[in-house]
Short mmCIF file of C-alpha atoms (C1' of nucleotides) in Angstrom, two decimals:
data_model
loop_
_atom_site.label_atom_id
_atom_site.label_comp_id
_atom_site.label_asym_id
_atom_site.label_seq_id
_atom_site.Cartn_x
_atom_site.Cartn_y
_atom_site.Cartn_z
CA MET A 1 102.53 99.98 -37.31
CA ALA A 2 99.63 99.88 -34.90
CA ARG A 3 96.68 102.14 -34.32
CA THR A 4 95.71 103.73 -37.63
CA ALA A 5 94.71 107.34 -38.21
CA GLY A 6 91.03 108.07 -37.61
CA SER A 7 90.30 104.79 -35.86
CA HIS A 8 87.22 104.94 -33.66
CA SER A 9 85.33 102.33 -31.74
CA ASP A 10 81.93 103.76 -32.58
CA ILE A 11 82.74 103.60 -36.28
CA THR A 12 84.51 100.25 -36.45
CA GLY A 13 82.02 98.47 -34.21
CA PRO A 14 79.01 98.88 -36.52
CA ARG A 15 81.16 98.22 -39.56
CA VAL A 16 82.19 94.86 -38.12
CA ARG A 17 78.56 93.89 -37.67
CA GLU A 18 77.65 95.11 -41.15
CA ALA A 19 80.48 93.17 -42.76
CA ALA A 20 79.61 90.04 -40.80
CA LEU A 21 75.94 90.32 -41.75
CA SER A 22 76.72 90.78 -45.41
CA LEU A 23 79.30 88.00 -45.61
CA PHE A 24 77.31 85.52 -43.54
CA ALA A 25 74.32 86.11 -45.81
CA GLN A 26 76.36 85.64 -48.96
CA HIS A 27 78.50 82.64 -48.09
CA GLY A 28 77.17 81.28 -44.81
CA TYR A 29 78.59 81.49 -41.31
CA ALA A 30 80.86 78.48 -41.56
CA ALA A 31 82.28 79.52 -44.92
CA VAL A 32 83.32 82.99 -43.74
CA SER A 33 86.57 83.48 -41.83
CA MET A 34 87.39 86.18 -39.33
CA ARG A 35 90.14 87.33 -41.70
CA GLN A 36 87.59 87.88 -44.48
CA ILE A 37 85.42 89.96 -42.18
CA ALA A 38 88.47 91.93 -41.07
CA LYS A 39 89.52 92.56 -44.66
CA ASP A 40 86.03 93.85 -45.44
CA VAL A 41 86.27 96.29 -42.54
CA GLY A 42 89.81 97.25 -43.47
CA VAL A 43 91.49 95.97 -40.35
CA GLN A 44 93.54 93.03 -39.12
CA ALA A 45 91.77 89.96 -37.76
CA GLY A 46 92.95 90.55 -34.20
CA ALA A 47 91.20 93.93 -34.07
CA LEU A 48 87.80 92.26 -34.40
CA TYR A 49 88.19 90.94 -30.88
CA ASN A 50 87.77 94.46 -29.53
CA TYR A 51 84.17 94.21 -30.71
CA THR A 52 83.17 90.61 -30.18
CA PRO A 53 84.38 87.94 -27.75
CA ASP A 54 84.34 85.39 -30.55
CA LYS A 55 82.86 84.47 -33.92
CA GLN A 56 79.86 82.73 -32.42
CA SER A 57 78.82 85.87 -30.53
CA LEU A 58 79.04 87.83 -33.75
CA LEU A 59 76.39 85.58 -35.28
CA PHE A 60 74.28 85.36 -32.16
CA ASP A 61 74.21 89.14 -31.65
CA LEU A 62 73.04 89.65 -35.22
CA LEU A 63 70.20 87.17 -34.80
CA ARG A 64 69.14 88.36 -31.37
CA GLY A 65 69.27 91.97 -32.51
CA HIS A 66 67.05 91.12 -35.45
CA MET A 67 64.50 89.28 -33.33
CA ASP A 68 64.47 92.08 -30.74
CA GLU A 69 63.80 94.64 -33.47
CA LEU A 70 61.05 92.44 -34.88
CA LEU A 71 59.24 92.06 -31.57
CA THR A 72 59.70 95.71 -30.64
CA ALA A 73 58.40 96.95 -33.98
CA ARG A 74 55.46 94.60 -33.79
CA ALA A 75 54.63 95.73 -30.25
CA GLN A 76 54.44 99.33 -31.43
CA GLU A 77 51.84 98.53 -34.06
CA ARG A 78 48.24 99.43 -33.48
CA VAL A 79 46.04 96.36 -32.93
CA PRO A 80 42.73 96.54 -34.83
CA ASP A 81 39.46 95.32 -33.38
CA THR A 82 38.35 92.46 -35.62
CA PRO A 83 40.31 89.24 -36.24
CA LEU A 84 40.26 89.88 -39.98
CA ALA A 85 41.74 93.35 -39.58
CA GLN A 86 44.30 91.94 -37.15
CA LEU A 87 45.34 89.31 -39.65
CA GLU A 88 45.65 91.94 -42.36
CA ALA A 89 47.77 94.15 -40.09
CA PHE A 90 49.99 91.22 -39.18
CA SER A 91 50.46 90.08 -42.78
CA LYS A 92 51.33 93.53 -44.08
CA PHE A 93 53.58 94.29 -41.12
CA HIS A 94 55.42 91.03 -41.62
CA ILE A 95 56.02 91.65 -45.31
CA ARG A 96 57.08 95.26 -44.83
CA PHE A 97 59.44 94.50 -41.95
CA HIS A 98 61.03 91.56 -43.72
CA LEU A 99 61.50 93.34 -47.03
CA GLU A 100 63.35 96.12 -45.23
CA ARG A 101 65.95 93.69 -43.82
CA PRO A 102 66.52 90.95 -46.37
CA LEU A 103 69.99 90.01 -45.13
CA ALA A 104 69.05 89.77 -41.46
CA VAL A 105 65.97 87.72 -42.32
CA PHE A 106 68.04 85.45 -44.49
CA ILE A 107 70.65 84.57 -41.88
CA SER A 108 67.99 84.33 -39.18
CA TYR A 109 66.59 81.33 -41.03
CA MET A 110 69.75 79.89 -42.55
CA GLU A 111 72.21 80.06 -39.69
CA LEU A 112 70.14 78.69 -36.83
CA ARG A 113 72.03 75.42 -36.92
CA ASN A 114 75.33 77.21 -36.45
CA LEU A 115 74.28 78.56 -33.08
CA THR A 116 75.37 76.82 -29.89
CA PRO A 117 72.48 74.98 -28.21
CA GLU A 118 72.00 77.73 -25.63
CA ASN A 119 72.00 80.50 -28.22
CA PHE A 120 69.67 78.49 -30.41
CA ALA A 121 67.21 78.10 -27.56
CA THR A 122 67.20 81.86 -26.99
CA ILE A 123 66.46 82.69 -30.63
CA GLU A 124 63.89 79.92 -30.87
CA GLU A 125 62.03 81.32 -27.89
CA LEU A 126 61.89 84.79 -29.50
CA ARG A 127 60.65 83.32 -32.76
CA ARG A 128 58.04 81.29 -30.91
CA ARG A 129 56.84 84.45 -29.23
CA TYR A 130 56.42 86.22 -32.57
CA GLU A 131 54.70 83.38 -34.37
CA GLY A 132 52.49 82.88 -31.33
CA GLN A 133 50.94 86.27 -32.08
CA LEU A 134 49.74 85.04 -35.46
CA GLU A 135 48.48 81.83 -33.92
CA THR A 136 46.49 83.80 -31.36
CA ILE A 137 44.88 85.87 -34.11
CA LEU A 138 43.91 82.72 -35.99
CA ARG A 139 42.52 81.01 -32.91
CA ASP A 140 40.50 84.04 -31.85
CA GLY A 141 39.16 84.44 -35.38
CA HIS A 142 38.32 80.74 -35.54
CA GLU A 143 36.41 80.84 -32.25
CA ALA A 144 34.59 83.99 -33.33
CA GLY A 145 33.60 82.27 -36.56
CA ALA A 146 35.50 84.74 -38.72
CA PHE A 147 38.01 82.18 -40.05
CA HIS A 148 37.75 78.66 -41.33
CA VAL A 149 40.97 76.90 -40.36
CA VAL A 150 41.36 73.15 -40.11
CA ASP A 151 44.44 73.26 -37.88
CA THR A 152 45.52 76.50 -36.23
CA LYS A 153 49.13 75.51 -35.62
CA ILE A 154 49.74 74.32 -39.16
CA THR A 155 47.95 77.27 -40.69
CA THR A 156 50.21 79.56 -38.69
CA LEU A 157 53.31 77.87 -40.05
CA ALA A 158 51.93 77.77 -43.60
CA ILE A 159 51.18 81.50 -43.58
CA ILE A 160 54.58 82.37 -42.11
CA ALA A 161 56.27 80.20 -44.73
CA MET A 162 54.30 81.84 -47.53
CA LEU A 163 55.03 85.36 -46.30
CA ASN A 164 58.71 84.60 -45.81
CA GLY A 165 58.83 83.38 -49.38
CA VAL A 166 58.63 86.98 -50.51
CA ASN A 167 62.31 87.40 -49.60
CA THR A 168 63.35 84.83 -52.17
CA TRP A 169 62.33 86.97 -55.09
CA TYR A 170 61.57 90.57 -54.07
CA ARG A 171 64.16 93.20 -55.02
CA SER A 172 63.41 96.84 -54.29
CA GLY A 173 63.04 98.86 -57.46
CA GLY A 174 61.62 95.84 -59.23
CA ARG A 175 58.38 95.34 -61.08
CA LEU A 176 56.12 95.65 -58.03
CA SER A 177 55.94 98.27 -55.29
CA LEU A 178 55.75 97.39 -51.60
CA PRO A 179 52.01 98.19 -51.32
CA GLU A 180 51.32 96.00 -54.35
CA VAL A 181 53.23 93.10 -52.83
CA GLU A 182 51.43 93.60 -49.51
CA ALA A 183 48.09 93.56 -51.32
CA ILE A 184 48.83 90.41 -53.33
CA TYR A 185 49.96 88.43 -50.31
CA TRP A 186 47.18 89.71 -48.07
CA ASP A 187 44.70 88.65 -50.73
CA MET A 188 46.07 85.10 -50.66
CA VAL A 189 46.24 84.92 -46.88
CA ARG A 190 42.70 86.22 -46.46
CA LYS A 191 41.23 83.78 -48.93
CA ALA A 192 43.19 80.85 -47.46
CA VAL A 193 41.57 81.25 -44.03
CA THR A 194 38.01 82.40 -44.83
CA MET B 1 97.13 48.28 -42.98
CA ALA B 2 95.28 48.81 -46.25
CA ARG B 3 92.20 47.25 -47.78
CA THR B 4 89.86 46.19 -44.97
CA ALA B 5 87.85 42.99 -44.77
CA GLY B 6 84.50 43.11 -46.55
CA SER B 7 85.27 46.32 -48.42
CA HIS B 8 83.18 46.78 -51.54
CA SER B 9 82.73 49.62 -53.95
CA ASP B 10 79.01 49.13 -54.36
CA ILE B 11 78.56 49.25 -50.60
CA THR B 12 80.91 52.08 -49.73
CA GLY B 13 79.78 54.31 -52.59
CA PRO B 14 76.18 54.71 -51.42
CA ARG B 15 77.32 55.00 -47.82
CA VAL B 16 79.52 57.95 -48.74
CA ARG B 17 76.56 59.73 -50.31
CA GLU B 18 74.32 58.91 -47.35
CA ALA B 19 76.85 60.18 -44.85
CA ALA B 20 77.42 63.35 -46.86
CA LEU B 21 73.68 63.97 -47.16
CA SER B 22 73.10 63.49 -43.46
CA LEU B 23 76.06 65.58 -42.34
CA PHE B 24 75.48 68.39 -44.85
CA ALA B 25 71.86 68.59 -43.70
CA GLN B 26 72.84 68.68 -40.04
CA HIS B 27 75.78 71.06 -40.05
CA GLY B 28 75.94 72.58 -43.53
CA TYR B 29 78.32 71.89 -46.38
CA ALA B 30 81.02 74.32 -45.30
CA ALA B 31 81.01 73.10 -41.71
CA VAL B 32 81.52 69.44 -42.62
CA SER B 33 85.00 68.12 -43.40
CA MET B 34 85.94 65.20 -45.60
CA ARG B 35 87.43 63.55 -42.51
CA GLN B 36 84.07 63.74 -40.73
CA ILE B 37 82.33 62.12 -43.67
CA ALA B 38 85.03 59.44 -43.81
CA LYS B 39 84.67 58.76 -40.09
CA ASP B 40 80.91 58.33 -40.52
CA VAL B 41 81.51 55.79 -43.28
CA GLY B 42 84.23 54.07 -41.27
CA VAL B 43 87.07 54.78 -43.63
CA GLN B 44 90.06 57.13 -44.04
CA ALA B 45 89.56 60.46 -45.79
CA GLY B 46 91.65 59.45 -48.80
CA ALA B 47 89.31 56.58 -49.59
CA LEU B 48 86.47 59.00 -50.33
CA TYR B 49 88.27 60.04 -53.48
CA ASN B 50 87.51 56.67 -55.00
CA TYR B 51 83.89 57.81 -55.06
CA THR B 52 83.97 61.51 -55.76
CA PRO B 53 86.49 63.72 -57.57
CA ASP B 54 86.16 66.35 -54.85
CA LYS B 55 83.93 67.72 -52.09
CA GLN B 56 82.06 70.06 -54.41
CA SER B 57 80.98 67.18 -56.66
CA LEU B 58 79.69 65.34 -53.63
CA LEU B 59 77.28 68.22 -52.95
CA PHE B 60 76.40 68.80 -56.58
CA ASP B 61 75.64 65.13 -57.24
CA LEU B 62 73.28 65.06 -54.26
CA LEU B 63 71.40 68.11 -55.47
CA ARG B 64 71.26 67.08 -59.10
CA GLY B 65 70.17 63.58 -58.14
CA HIS B 66 67.37 65.03 -56.06
CA MET B 67 66.15 67.34 -58.81
CA ASP B 68 66.30 64.53 -61.35
CA GLU B 69 64.22 62.31 -59.11
CA LEU B 70 61.75 65.14 -58.58
CA LEU B 71 61.25 65.80 -62.28
CA THR B 72 61.12 62.11 -63.16
CA ALA B 73 58.55 61.33 -60.48
CA ARG B 74 56.47 64.31 -61.52
CA ALA B 75 56.59 63.28 -65.18
CA GLN B 76 55.20 59.87 -64.26
CA GLU B 77 52.14 61.37 -62.59
CA ARG B 78 48.82 61.30 -64.35
CA VAL B 79 47.68 64.79 -65.44
CA PRO B 80 43.99 65.45 -64.74
CA ASP B 81 41.74 67.36 -67.11
CA THR B 82 40.67 70.46 -65.24
CA PRO B 83 43.04 73.16 -63.88
CA LEU B 84 41.61 72.70 -60.39
CA ALA B 85 42.31 68.97 -60.43
CA GLN B 86 45.77 69.64 -61.86
CA LEU B 87 46.52 72.05 -59.04
CA GLU B 88 45.31 69.51 -56.50
CA ALA B 89 47.47 66.80 -58.03
CA PHE B 90 50.50 69.09 -58.07
CA SER B 91 50.02 70.22 -54.46
CA LYS B 92 49.59 66.72 -53.10
CA PHE B 93 52.43 65.34 -55.20
CA HIS B 94 54.74 68.09 -53.99
CA ILE B 95 53.95 67.49 -50.33
CA ARG B 96 54.22 63.73 -50.60
CA PHE B 97 57.50 63.79 -52.51
CA HIS B 98 59.08 66.35 -50.19
CA LEU B 99 58.00 64.64 -47.00
CA GLU B 100 59.64 61.43 -48.20
CA ARG B 101 63.05 63.11 -48.59
CA PRO B 102 63.39 65.74 -45.89
CA LEU B 103 67.19 65.79 -45.90
CA ALA B 104 67.58 66.11 -49.67
CA VAL B 105 64.95 68.87 -49.78
CA PHE B 106 66.68 70.67 -46.96
CA ILE B 107 70.12 70.79 -48.54
CA SER B 108 68.61 71.56 -51.94
CA TYR B 109 67.44 74.87 -50.51
CA MET B 110 70.18 75.58 -48.00
CA GLU B 111 73.32 74.74 -49.90
CA LEU B 112 72.67 76.43 -53.24
CA ARG B 113 75.13 79.18 -52.39
CA ASN B 114 77.89 76.65 -51.83
CA LEU B 115 77.71 75.45 -55.43
CA THR B 116 80.14 76.76 -58.00
CA PRO B 117 78.46 79.16 -60.46
CA GLU B 118 78.23 76.50 -63.18
CA ASN B 119 76.75 73.91 -60.83
CA PHE B 120 74.36 76.49 -59.43
CA ALA B 121 73.12 77.34 -62.91
CA THR B 122 72.42 73.67 -63.60
CA ILE B 123 70.37 73.17 -60.44
CA GLU B 124 68.59 76.48 -60.92
CA GLU B 125 67.51 75.43 -64.40
CA LEU B 126 66.06 72.18 -63.09
CA ARG B 127 64.20 74.00 -60.34
CA ARG B 128 62.87 76.53 -62.85
CA ARG B 129 61.59 73.69 -64.97
CA TYR B 130 59.70 72.17 -62.02
CA GLU B 131 58.21 75.42 -60.76
CA GLY B 132 57.27 76.30 -64.32
CA GLN B 133 54.83 73.40 -64.27
CA LEU B 134 52.91 75.01 -61.41
CA GLU B 135 53.00 78.36 -63.15
CA THR B 136 51.53 76.81 -66.29
CA ILE B 137 48.69 75.28 -64.29
CA LEU B 138 47.92 78.64 -62.70
CA ARG B 139 48.05 80.51 -65.99
CA ASP B 140 45.82 78.00 -67.76
CA GLY B 141 43.38 78.07 -64.89
CA HIS B 142 43.41 81.84 -64.86
CA GLU B 143 42.71 82.08 -68.58
CA ALA B 144 39.95 79.49 -68.28
CA GLY B 145 38.39 81.52 -65.50
CA ALA B 146 38.88 78.77 -62.94
CA PHE B 147 41.35 80.70 -60.74
CA HIS B 148 41.51 84.24 -59.49
CA VAL B 149 45.18 85.15 -59.31
CA VAL B 150 46.52 88.71 -59.27
CA ASP B 151 50.02 87.79 -60.37
CA THR B 152 50.79 84.32 -61.72
CA LYS B 153 54.53 84.41 -61.09
CA ILE B 154 54.21 85.56 -57.49
CA THR B 155 51.38 83.18 -56.74
CA THR B 156 53.57 80.35 -58.00
CA LEU B 157 56.37 81.30 -55.64
CA ALA B 158 53.98 81.86 -52.74
CA ILE B 159 52.43 78.43 -53.15
CA ILE B 160 55.80 76.73 -53.47
CA ALA B 161 57.02 78.54 -50.35
CA MET B 162 53.93 77.52 -48.41
CA LEU B 163 54.15 73.89 -49.47
CA ASN B 164 57.87 73.74 -48.72
CA GLY B 165 57.11 75.02 -45.24
CA VAL B 166 55.74 71.61 -44.39
CA ASN B 167 59.28 70.31 -44.07
CA THR B 168 60.02 72.67 -41.20
CA TRP B 169 57.65 70.95 -38.84
CA TYR B 170 56.44 67.57 -40.19
CA ARG B 171 57.87 64.46 -38.57
CA SER B 172 56.56 61.07 -39.66
CA GLY B 173 54.71 59.32 -36.88
CA GLY B 174 53.56 62.66 -35.51
CA ARG B 175 50.11 63.99 -34.81
CA LEU B 176 48.97 64.10 -38.45
CA SER B 177 49.09 61.49 -41.20
CA LEU B 178 50.31 62.25 -44.71
CA PRO B 179 46.78 62.33 -46.22
CA GLU B 180 45.67 64.73 -43.48
CA VAL B 181 48.60 67.04 -44.20
CA GLU B 182 47.90 66.85 -47.93
CA ALA B 183 44.27 67.74 -47.31
CA ILE B 184 45.02 70.69 -45.04
CA TYR B 185 47.50 72.23 -47.45
CA TRP B 186 45.38 71.55 -50.51
CA ASP B 187 42.49 73.27 -48.75
CA MET B 188 44.60 76.39 -48.23
CA VAL B 189 46.03 76.38 -51.76
CA ARG B 190 42.61 75.92 -53.34
CA LYS B 191 41.04 78.74 -51.38
CA ALA B 192 43.99 81.06 -52.03
CA VAL B 193 43.52 80.92 -55.80
CA THR B 194 39.74 80.68 -56.23
"C1'" DG C 1 103.10 119.34 -24.05
"C1'" DC C 2 102.71 115.14 -21.59
"C1'" DT C 3 100.46 111.44 -19.97
"C1'" DT C 4 97.02 108.04 -20.29
"C1'" DG C 5 94.21 104.78 -22.42
"C1'" DA C 6 91.80 103.23 -26.37
"C1'" DT C 7 92.76 101.11 -30.84
"C1'" DC C 8 95.12 98.46 -33.90
"C1'" DT C 9 99.21 95.58 -35.98
"C1'" DG C 10 101.80 91.58 -36.91
"C1'" DA C 11 103.36 87.53 -35.47
"C1'" DA C 12 102.52 83.42 -33.31
"C1'" DC C 13 99.81 79.27 -31.58
"C1'" DA C 14 97.86 74.67 -32.04
"C1'" DG C 15 95.06 72.48 -34.81
"C1'" DG C 16 92.10 71.74 -38.99
"C1'" DT C 17 91.38 71.99 -44.34
"C1'" DG C 18 90.93 69.47 -49.11
"C1'" DT C 19 93.61 66.62 -51.74
"C1'" DT C 20 97.39 63.38 -53.40
"C1'" DC C 21 99.86 59.13 -53.53
"C1'" DA C 22 103.15 55.27 -52.62
"C1'" DG C 23 102.43 51.22 -50.40
"C1'" DT C 24 99.53 47.39 -48.45
"C1'" DT C 25 95.87 44.29 -48.16
"C1'" DA C 26 91.73 41.57 -49.47
"C1'" DA C 27 88.76 39.94 -52.99
"C1'" DT C 28 88.37 38.11 -57.53
"C1'" DC C 29 89.79 35.71 -61.70
"C1'" DT C 30 92.32 32.20 -64.11
"C1'" DA D 1 97.50 28.19 -56.00
"C1'" DG D 2 99.05 32.22 -57.96
"C1'" DA D 3 98.48 36.55 -60.35
"C1'" DT D 4 95.79 40.61 -60.82
"C1'" DT D 5 93.28 44.38 -59.43
"C1'" DA D 6 90.04 46.96 -56.67
"C1'" DA D 7 89.90 49.13 -52.13
"C1'" DC D 8 91.94 51.23 -48.61
"C1'" DT D 9 95.64 53.24 -45.22
"C1'" DG D 10 98.61 56.60 -43.37
"C1'" DA D 11 101.51 60.11 -44.10
"C1'" DA D 12 102.43 64.13 -46.31
"C1'" DC D 13 101.44 68.68 -48.81
"C1'" DA D 14 100.53 73.67 -48.60
"C1'" DC D 15 97.44 76.41 -46.70
"C1'" DC D 16 93.67 78.14 -43.75
"C1'" DT D 17 91.26 78.30 -39.03
"C1'" DG D 18 89.85 81.08 -34.56
"C1'" DT D 19 92.12 83.28 -31.07
"C1'" DT D 20 95.82 85.60 -28.16
"C1'" DC D 21 99.02 89.15 -27.04
"C1'" DA D 22 103.21 92.16 -26.67
"C1'" DG D 23 104.25 96.24 -28.69
"C1'" DA D 24 103.30 100.34 -31.53
"C1'" DT D 25 100.53 104.31 -32.49
"C1'" DC D 26 97.03 107.74 -32.37
"C1'" DA D 27 93.31 110.60 -29.88
"C1'" DA D 28 91.83 112.81 -25.89
"C1'" DG D 29 92.22 115.07 -21.11
"C1'" DC D 30 94.87 117.83 -18.06
#
DNA sequence: GCTTGATCTGAACAGGTGTTCAGTTAATCT
DNA sequence: AGATTAACTGAACACCTGTTCAGATCAAGC
């Protein structure tokens, strides 16, 4: 046996990435074998190497793709005039974007240590760029007298951590709708900095 | 060769747990082999089995030990009268306790998925018990009119997430002292709920 | 209809995995 | 000093790991 009926690169390729994303999120990068991913796709392990040079690239491409999407989506958002409105837009954007991609968000935080040093540096730089946007909003708002923040850097990290926490409990179709969640978190963020 | 000079159960035992904690935190449970742990201790892999029935127990004992310490330490804290003072005490206790054990905190959040279902349920119950204390404070304060919280359960998780975030950046001997960090976070928590 | 190239299989590679255990040594007890 | 036992080694077990590749098969282009 060899090539199977209906096999197509543009079908198998995405399925490999989907299977890897799902399995990495469930069990962790190190705990998932190439044979498990292959089984999920319905293919032999060797066939995966038509779509990725190695296992490490599979992880790295998922993380870089996620960060690229994040920065691109953020760049397309309208930027309001006042610091307060900017902070609201950022908070709600962050929650919405993250709730739409729970698995990618999850591995983007959990699997950083399984990246090679070079790959880690790349992802870290993208993350720094994103979080820097929040820090800029806070600093501008602080200088304009709109916010009361003791330490801009730490406040940035505290807000990001709080917003990311939403992924630990939110399940779509649950008790609260997305706008309700956005409102609750924005309420807490706003009060924490004013 | 066999028993080595100076070998002692009460010395090697703790060293096995320390090595496991350190390596699990660095590379993740699944990525660390028993032979790596043994090498760190300065012993052959087989000798580890004098101190743990298997690798899974090594992880579970670390997590359960951490949660036990957390609940015990919390139970020994004085409980203030007012909800606001209780929230302050909880926030500062949480930060202090977590900053003193960065590695144990780290694996307690990262390695939950590598526990067997039974072990996971045990740890989850202990965590629920701890977080329930914060939820009780928030509910009492809400009913007494001291706090303004839209959703008690979500606020609990948001605060925990924010406080846990401190472990992602704090390094002892850094720019800020422990009391300063406590003050900054308590300031944000207080404002977020009042 | 035939050729060409993309797609996949199945086996193989060298090395790593958790765990067990007979045998050996060092510390302790009498 | 001699016996006992706790502590450890080193080899072995069966199996899993990421990765490679010759060969088989299907889809597409002429």
